[in-house]
């Protein structure tokens, strides 16, 4: 098994690669639009900086202390009673991968279509129509889903350290630069400023319980918490790097990426008169509009979708790695068998999600189609439950171990650790629990 990340920077960028993905560029903009814009962003920010940061440090510590994937870490550090709670994050990762690959597939399709010049248009109606044509066609939706999944499997098969770490080092910075360039074009379109205002000027009258619930779900999703990714990556981290500081970097980079994602997608939607609350299609409909207003728009379109694809891939590989690592730890499987086996499972579970915008649009359970149901159940129920379990395990059952992981660097701030423990042991379980129970 590949031993460790080659450097702390590599670890931070790979973890940020897991965190920064479709969550920031695809999910955040439409969720912010549906949940009160700036009010949503504020709550999200607050949750990410407190609970998110504490839980991320703890997850990394559990991984490094145990040297195993998430289920193994729970078992080693908590004992046999934690067996199933440790499997829950892995199961969650499996389900998330089902619908994540569908959206990843849309990105792949858009990359392909922009290369053959079929993406850019100035007409909002045409853009919306093209997007629905893609997602409603069952063959296309499933084929692109399979293509994206195949790419992820290929990378994980090659060993994540070399592949992912290298890929993240180059492409994460490129993603940030390109987003900045496109934001400048987007916000200077006539009428776009209303979108910036909508996202940034606080309006607390829009703050409600739903906002908090949605923001918490997104905080977990976007920071890759509650599904074992950070535990699994932590297991590949060498002794001696400063954990809380690394986690801090990952959280800050993710917050910045989400803010940029919002500024990228929402203003052009306002400028084009698109409904920013339109949901999952927003990124795919609003971005091509920007390209129509740029010189070499087709080129920028291809670049943008290439980077969206990369952002999605650096996240999807972490989901697949969580599952594969479980099968390797638990059943002594080879990486190859573990990856291929889980990929087949993920392909199958992704099919209902892929068909949710076409033939299975009206097949609903609890009022949601398969795609929404998978998304809702994981973000709003399963990730929070795993979050509570992680917090309780770390805060009550193995704090010493966690603490010694956090203090490997001389002088890691005692007061900070004390505050961290209060957040992990008390605030996180109670706060997440209240939101979870009221939300269900
Ligand atoms: N954080 C990723 C994103 O925002 C999604 C993800 C969730 C990846 C959970 C891994 C684990 O796109």
mmCIF file of N, CA and C in Angstrom, residues 61 64-65 239-241 243-244 398-410 412 417:
data_model
loop_
_atom_site.group_PDB
_atom_site.id
_atom_site.type_symbol
_atom_site.label_atom_id
_atom_site.label_comp_id
_atom_site.label_asym_id
_atom_site.label_seq_id
_atom_site.Cartn_x
_atom_site.Cartn_y
_atom_site.Cartn_z
ATOM 1 N N UNK A 61 -7.299 13.150 12.514
ATOM 2 C CA UNK A 61 -6.585 12.553 13.647
ATOM 3 C C UNK A 61 -6.945 11.075 13.795
ATOM 4 N N UNK A 64 -5.045 9.151 11.104
ATOM 5 C CA UNK A 64 -3.607 9.017 11.307
ATOM 6 C C UNK A 64 -3.307 8.129 12.512
ATOM 7 N N UNK A 65 -4.129 8.249 13.573
ATOM 8 C CA UNK A 65 -3.871 7.454 14.772
ATOM 9 C C UNK A 65 -4.058 5.968 14.485
ATOM 10 N N UNK A 239 3.561 11.248 10.357
ATOM 11 C CA UNK A 239 3.587 11.815 11.688
ATOM 12 C C UNK A 239 4.312 13.150 11.636
ATOM 13 N N UNK A 240 3.862 14.080 12.444
ATOM 14 C CA UNK A 240 4.621 15.318 12.545
ATOM 15 C C UNK A 240 3.987 16.510 11.867
ATOM 16 N N UNK A 241 3.101 16.304 10.885
ATOM 17 C CA UNK A 241 2.498 17.518 10.329
ATOM 18 C C UNK A 241 1.402 17.991 11.263
ATOM 19 N N UNK A 243 -1.860 18.988 12.420
ATOM 20 C CA UNK A 243 -3.215 18.681 11.927
ATOM 21 C C UNK A 243 -4.201 19.848 11.935
ATOM 22 N N UNK A 244 -4.367 20.527 13.089
ATOM 23 C CA UNK A 244 -5.384 21.589 13.071
ATOM 24 C C UNK A 244 -5.081 22.642 12.010
ATOM 25 N N UNK A 398 -12.024 8.514 22.890
ATOM 26 C CA UNK A 398 -10.576 8.425 22.631
ATOM 27 C C UNK A 398 -9.947 9.810 22.470
ATOM 28 N N UNK A 399 -10.358 10.727 23.328
ATOM 29 C CA UNK A 399 -9.826 12.092 23.208
ATOM 30 C C UNK A 399 -8.318 12.141 23.371
ATOM 31 N N UNK A 400 -7.787 11.310 24.289
ATOM 32 C CA UNK A 400 -6.328 11.322 24.497
ATOM 33 C C UNK A 400 -5.580 11.089 23.199
ATOM 34 N N UNK A 401 -6.044 10.065 22.468
ATOM 35 C CA UNK A 401 -5.389 9.737 21.207
ATOM 36 C C UNK A 401 -5.511 10.901 20.230
ATOM 37 N N UNK A 402 -6.742 11.425 20.146
ATOM 38 C CA UNK A 402 -6.970 12.533 19.224
ATOM 39 C C UNK A 402 -6.081 13.713 19.614
ATOM 40 N N UNK A 403 -6.046 13.984 20.907
ATOM 41 C CA UNK A 403 -5.274 15.136 21.365
ATOM 42 C C UNK A 403 -3.790 14.960 21.063
ATOM 43 N N UNK A 404 -3.296 13.751 21.273
ATOM 44 C CA UNK A 404 -1.861 13.581 21.035
ATOM 45 C C UNK A 404 -1.558 13.750 19.542
ATOM 46 N N UNK A 405 -2.523 13.388 18.689
ATOM 47 C CA UNK A 405 -2.341 13.641 17.253
ATOM 48 C C UNK A 405 -2.265 15.128 16.946
ATOM 49 N N UNK A 406 -3.094 15.884 17.669
ATOM 50 C CA UNK A 406 -3.158 17.323 17.396
ATOM 51 C C UNK A 406 -1.923 18.045 17.926
ATOM 52 N N UNK A 407 -1.245 17.433 18.865
ATOM 53 C CA UNK A 407 -0.161 18.161 19.531
ATOM 54 C C UNK A 407 1.203 17.721 19.097
ATOM 55 N N UNK A 408 1.285 17.068 17.968
ATOM 56 C CA UNK A 408 2.603 16.582 17.585
ATOM 57 C C UNK A 408 3.571 17.705 17.313
ATOM 58 N N UNK A 409 3.054 18.826 16.953
ATOM 59 C CA UNK A 409 3.914 19.993 16.807
ATOM 60 C C UNK A 409 4.041 20.651 18.163
ATOM 61 N N UNK A 410 5.254 21.033 18.506
ATOM 62 C CA UNK A 410 5.490 21.745 19.762
ATOM 63 C C UNK A 410 4.520 22.896 19.926
ATOM 64 N N UNK A 412 1.368 23.329 20.262
ATOM 65 C CA UNK A 412 0.030 23.527 19.720
ATOM 66 C C UNK A 412 -0.849 23.983 20.872
ATOM 67 N N UNK A 417 -7.049 23.652 21.959
ATOM 68 C CA UNK A 417 -7.447 22.256 22.085
ATOM 69 C C UNK A 417 -8.608 22.096 23.053
#
